[in-house]
Amino acid sequence: MSIRSRRFPRLLVAAAALTALVLAGCGDDASDDAGSEPADVASPRPGGTLTVALQTDPLSVDPRAYTFGAAVYVTRQVVDSLVAQDPADGSLVPWLAESWQVSPDATTFTFHLRDDVTFSDGTPLTAEVVKANFDDLTANQATVNPVIVSQLAGFEAATVTDEHTVEFTFTEHNAAFLQATSEPGLGILAPATLALPVQERTADVVGTGPFVLESYEKDAEVSLGRRDGYAWAPPFRENTGAAYLDQIVFTVVPESAVRSGSLESDQVLAIADVPAQDVAALRDGGYAIVDRPNPGVVYGLLPVSTPRQPLDDVDVRRALSHAIDGTLVRDTVLSPEFAPATGVLSTTTPGYVDLGDEIAFDPDTARELLDGAGWREGADGTRERDGQRLRLVAAFLDDFSANQPALELIAAQLADVGVELELAKQAPADLLAGLENVTTDLLWNSVTRAEGDILRSFSSAPPNYYHYDDPELDALLTEQRGIGDPGRRADLHAEIQRRIIDQALIVPVFEQTAVLATSASVHGLALGANSRLDQLGDVWLSE
Amino acid sequence: MARYVLARLTQAAFVLWAAYTVSFVVLFALPGDPVALMVGPDANVTEEQMAAIRSQYGLDRPLAVQYLAGLAEATRGDLGDSMQARQPVTTAIAESFGPTAKLAGAALVVGTAAGVLLALLAMLAPRPWQRTALLTLPPLGVAVPSFLLGLLLLHLLSFRWQLFPASGDDGWRSLVLPALTMAAPAAGVIAQVLAAGLRQAGREDYMVTARAKGNSRPRAYARHALRNAALPALTMTGLLVGGLLAGSVVVETVFARPGLGRLTTMAVSAQDLALVQGLVLVGAALFVLVNLAVDLLYPLLDPRVATAPRRRAGVRQITAL
């Protein structure tokens, strides 16, 4: 008994010591090694495996299944597209098609294919295969991602005119179709894949891309191998031949702190969706930050304007734009990679127009506009009109870590000019219900697409969740669909952006930005025109 | 015995039917249209397109038809198609079942062993303050959120000292941290219940007899008290399986492991009706099976139970609820 009793405290001491150690460990961050030596810009070295930790599972390797970031990161590696979009200027350049013609009314698109392209199973790429891809899309409309189906609006037929020429005809104008063919969603799949029922394509896809799918294990990892003999990368890539990497392994790590920790402890070489609060520490630790503003509609508050007071008054909407300081939001809750919004669209969107002056931060103008609209300062600082307080409900999803802090800051800025903003974090179903039943005033949102056609999210065509009612704007949005000439179309897009800002159909705040981080040994990793991970043919690893 | 098992199986079938029905009612009472949700507010998707998707998943049929057809298919083992995972619900669940079973199994073994050890040590501690100190640990294990414990273990044992991988499902090393995280609350519950049982047993006459016959204190506890105190702990273990399934949602997310928890997160957030319902059914079936197994184990531990299994089982179910 006596021996046992002496052993006992020792066990307790050990337990206490372990607890103390665990607690001490939380204090300081491990920012030890992670070599900060300058990247040697020597010649690329073939070989190696790039490991990338994603926030969400791609859910499918079929490019027609999903259009969200993680899905595109993966599918882009496996499939090529008819045309490519140059991230430098958003222009469309040859890829699987070496040239094309668009009819002036944007109803006929003719693509002339390269004659040297093969799928990874050896099948050659022909006009017949391209036609089969679009026939398959039409046949499986109900199971293909709705966004991709909507890009084919008015699609009539694909016709093979010779072995390497295919013509698409549409029953309605669809000028945005050309850019849509550059996205993985309309990428070209092998006949072997088309032969499978859609459900079986979730983990089995064959394309012409620089990487070949090896395996997909849901919620765990996607493994891709190099495609030998690849020789048809778009012209803007450094390396138009076979990829340098032997392998890419995408793992799925939902927790952002675990992703950052995995990078810092060399368990992965790259991570996606770096949270703003980790960016500075990673950069100081010698990691490279890869970032690019998402093309499309910037992050901002979308007023549900027409049927609901007080935002049915355009001056109240305009006042909100002047009351919010996007730069302060960026400096306070985001990282330097993010830019304050200067219009409806972000700077990386083709056809972007700088309307920064129209929405400049100017609280005095905001106050004047609100005074003019009859909203007078009340006893507690919040404005009132006919006994009604100027109180707005802003709904948002928990789909981006900075949403809540950004909106809290925005609420404080609006309070400065006498507007009370109530924040409502909602589940997607409640959010849609709130829009349909018009119980919310504002929705916090951004939309990604590298095409001016994204402005159609301001159209009053069904389902019209935001209850827009601007016939003049609708006419412009319809007109831009029918113009085949990119220059004339861009003029129209500029006019649309001015109209949207003039009517204050969005209160722009900052540009949504993709932020990735890589180990210093990773070279050539870049984001595409859609600000998703581009094909990784240029990527190589140094020792 | 056969009749007893048959009765329990009938009861199980009823529980599954109730689970299916209740989940159907709850899911369809939720606001929102799953197809509208899948499409989101920004896509320029036409009404015809939405209608096509609804009919693809049979969501355009009257509710009563959806319920009865779904029930009939479910009895044949067909739980419909998941809109998010884009595969049959049974396939999605089958793929996720293995990783979670492995994790929950490891957590149950570690948790039970740690819980029993802790309870015995506390009972045998010679000084009152030692016993008190040890008995503060189980509530701590239950109270510390898995999320926090998981990140703590990751920070130290994976990021700092790099002893175990932070994520994935690749060999036993990747199982250690998530299993420990999941085992902590299980160990806490078992230790609490077992310690109470042991304290009770320690006051029984047979313990006095055992000590009088020359057994040492540890030996008397291990051979006589433990067996008697194990019954309530065993009941708790059955209930813990449900807790472990729920815990897998957090633990699988923190440690980036595939499994039923991650599948559940996705299904619920996307309002994937068929998948949520399938997961509810599988959860209910597991719960029923484990508790049946526990009931069948009772007679082995305590021969008195075998004489009145029906009544004992009824009592246990009430306490379980």
Short mmCIF file of C-alpha atoms in Angstrom, two decimals, chain B residues 17-153:
data_model
loop_
_atom_site.label_atom_id
_atom_site.label_comp_id
_atom_site.label_asym_id
_atom_site.label_seq_id
_atom_site.Cartn_x
_atom_site.Cartn_y
_atom_site.Cartn_z
CA TRP B 17 -40.45 3.92 -39.62
CA ALA B 18 -40.92 6.69 -37.06
CA ALA B 19 -37.50 8.13 -37.90
CA TYR B 20 -38.37 8.16 -41.60
CA THR B 21 -41.75 9.78 -41.03
CA VAL B 22 -40.62 12.40 -38.57
CA SER B 23 -37.64 13.39 -40.71
CA PHE B 24 -39.92 13.62 -43.77
CA VAL B 25 -42.33 15.93 -41.97
CA VAL B 26 -39.54 18.09 -40.54
CA LEU B 27 -37.66 18.39 -43.82
CA PHE B 28 -40.66 19.33 -45.87
CA ALA B 29 -41.82 21.79 -43.23
CA LEU B 30 -38.50 23.68 -43.58
CA PRO B 31 -38.74 26.93 -45.52
CA GLY B 32 -37.44 27.10 -49.04
CA ASP B 33 -37.32 25.09 -52.19
CA PRO B 34 -34.29 22.77 -52.41
CA VAL B 35 -33.99 23.40 -56.13
CA ALA B 36 -34.02 27.19 -55.72
CA LEU B 37 -31.42 26.70 -53.01
CA MET B 38 -29.21 24.63 -55.30
CA VAL B 39 -29.43 27.29 -58.01
CA GLY B 40 -28.90 30.31 -55.72
CA PRO B 41 -30.14 33.88 -56.20
CA ASP B 42 -27.70 35.00 -58.88
CA ALA B 43 -27.85 32.50 -61.70
CA ASN B 44 -30.03 33.46 -64.66
CA VAL B 45 -31.85 30.14 -64.52
CA THR B 46 -35.25 29.93 -66.18
CA GLU B 47 -38.41 28.52 -64.60
CA GLU B 48 -38.46 25.69 -67.15
CA GLN B 49 -34.96 24.69 -66.08
CA MET B 50 -36.00 24.66 -62.42
CA ALA B 51 -39.06 22.57 -63.29
CA ALA B 52 -36.88 20.07 -65.16
CA ILE B 53 -34.64 19.67 -62.10
CA ARG B 54 -37.65 19.24 -59.80
CA SER B 55 -39.05 16.48 -61.96
CA GLN B 56 -35.63 14.82 -62.20
CA TYR B 57 -35.63 14.37 -58.41
CA GLY B 58 -39.37 13.66 -58.16
CA LEU B 59 -39.94 16.85 -56.19
CA ASP B 60 -42.87 17.85 -58.41
CA ARG B 61 -45.08 15.02 -57.13
CA PRO B 62 -47.66 15.60 -54.36
CA LEU B 63 -46.22 15.25 -50.85
CA ALA B 64 -48.27 12.13 -50.03
CA VAL B 65 -46.98 10.41 -53.17
CA GLN B 66 -43.41 11.43 -52.37
CA TYR B 67 -43.80 10.05 -48.85
CA LEU B 68 -45.36 6.71 -49.81
CA ALA B 69 -43.12 6.12 -52.83
CA GLY B 70 -40.07 7.04 -50.76
CA LEU B 71 -41.13 4.69 -47.97
CA ALA B 72 -41.72 1.83 -50.39
CA GLU B 73 -38.33 2.37 -52.01
CA ALA B 74 -36.66 2.66 -48.60
CA THR B 75 -37.94 -0.77 -47.57
CA ARG B 76 -36.27 -2.13 -50.70
CA GLY B 77 -33.02 -0.43 -49.67
CA ASP B 78 -33.26 2.42 -52.19
CA LEU B 79 -33.01 5.79 -50.46
CA GLY B 80 -33.13 7.91 -53.62
CA ASP B 81 -30.52 10.16 -55.20
CA SER B 82 -28.52 12.87 -53.45
CA MET B 83 -28.70 16.21 -55.25
CA GLN B 84 -25.37 17.40 -53.88
CA ALA B 85 -23.26 14.25 -53.96
CA ARG B 86 -24.77 13.37 -57.36
CA GLN B 87 -24.95 9.69 -56.53
CA PRO B 88 -27.43 7.29 -54.87
CA VAL B 89 -27.83 8.05 -51.16
CA THR B 90 -26.96 4.46 -50.24
CA THR B 91 -23.66 4.73 -52.14
CA ALA B 92 -22.79 8.05 -50.53
CA ILE B 93 -23.49 6.69 -47.05
CA ALA B 94 -21.73 3.38 -47.69
CA GLU B 95 -18.59 5.21 -48.82
CA SER B 96 -18.58 7.42 -45.73
CA PHE B 97 -19.46 4.68 -43.27
CA GLY B 98 -16.08 2.93 -43.17
CA PRO B 99 -13.93 5.94 -42.15
CA THR B 100 -16.41 6.97 -39.43
CA ALA B 101 -16.74 3.41 -38.11
CA LYS B 102 -12.97 3.18 -37.86
CA LEU B 103 -12.73 6.51 -36.04
CA ALA B 104 -15.69 5.94 -33.72
CA GLY B 105 -14.51 2.38 -33.00
CA ALA B 106 -11.04 3.57 -32.03
CA ALA B 107 -12.53 6.37 -29.93
CA LEU B 108 -14.86 3.94 -28.18
CA VAL B 109 -12.03 1.53 -27.32
CA VAL B 110 -9.71 4.28 -26.10
CA GLY B 111 -12.50 6.12 -24.33
CA THR B 112 -13.77 3.02 -22.54
CA ALA B 113 -10.30 1.94 -21.47
CA ALA B 114 -9.43 5.42 -20.23
CA GLY B 115 -12.78 5.80 -18.48
CA VAL B 116 -12.51 2.46 -16.65
CA LEU B 117 -8.92 3.13 -15.68
CA LEU B 118 -9.73 6.59 -14.38
CA ALA B 119 -12.70 5.36 -12.32
CA LEU B 120 -10.67 2.53 -10.78
CA LEU B 121 -7.72 4.80 -10.00
CA ALA B 122 -10.04 7.31 -8.36
CA MET B 123 -11.63 4.62 -6.21
CA LEU B 124 -8.27 3.23 -5.19
CA ALA B 125 -6.61 6.54 -4.49
CA PRO B 126 -5.58 6.39 -0.86
CA ARG B 127 -6.04 10.08 -0.04
CA PRO B 128 -9.30 12.02 -0.39
CA TRP B 129 -7.67 14.95 -2.23
CA GLN B 130 -6.21 12.58 -4.80
CA ARG B 131 -9.59 11.08 -5.39
CA THR B 132 -11.17 14.55 -5.71
CA ALA B 133 -8.47 15.62 -8.15
CA LEU B 134 -8.99 12.57 -10.33
CA LEU B 135 -12.75 12.91 -10.25
CA THR B 136 -12.53 16.46 -11.62
CA LEU B 137 -11.09 15.06 -14.84
CA PRO B 138 -14.25 13.33 -16.21
CA PRO B 139 -16.41 16.48 -16.13
CA LEU B 140 -13.52 18.30 -17.81
CA GLY B 141 -13.43 15.69 -20.57
CA VAL B 142 -17.15 16.17 -21.14
CA ALA B 143 -17.05 19.96 -20.87
CA VAL B 144 -14.11 20.89 -23.13
CA PRO B 145 -15.49 21.30 -26.68
CA SER B 146 -14.09 18.77 -29.16
CA PHE B 147 -13.35 21.65 -31.48
CA LEU B 148 -11.02 23.27 -28.96
CA LEU B 149 -9.39 20.04 -27.84
CA GLY B 150 -8.85 19.03 -31.47
CA LEU B 151 -7.17 22.29 -32.42
CA LEU B 152 -5.03 22.09 -29.28
CA LEU B 153 -3.82 18.59 -30.09
#
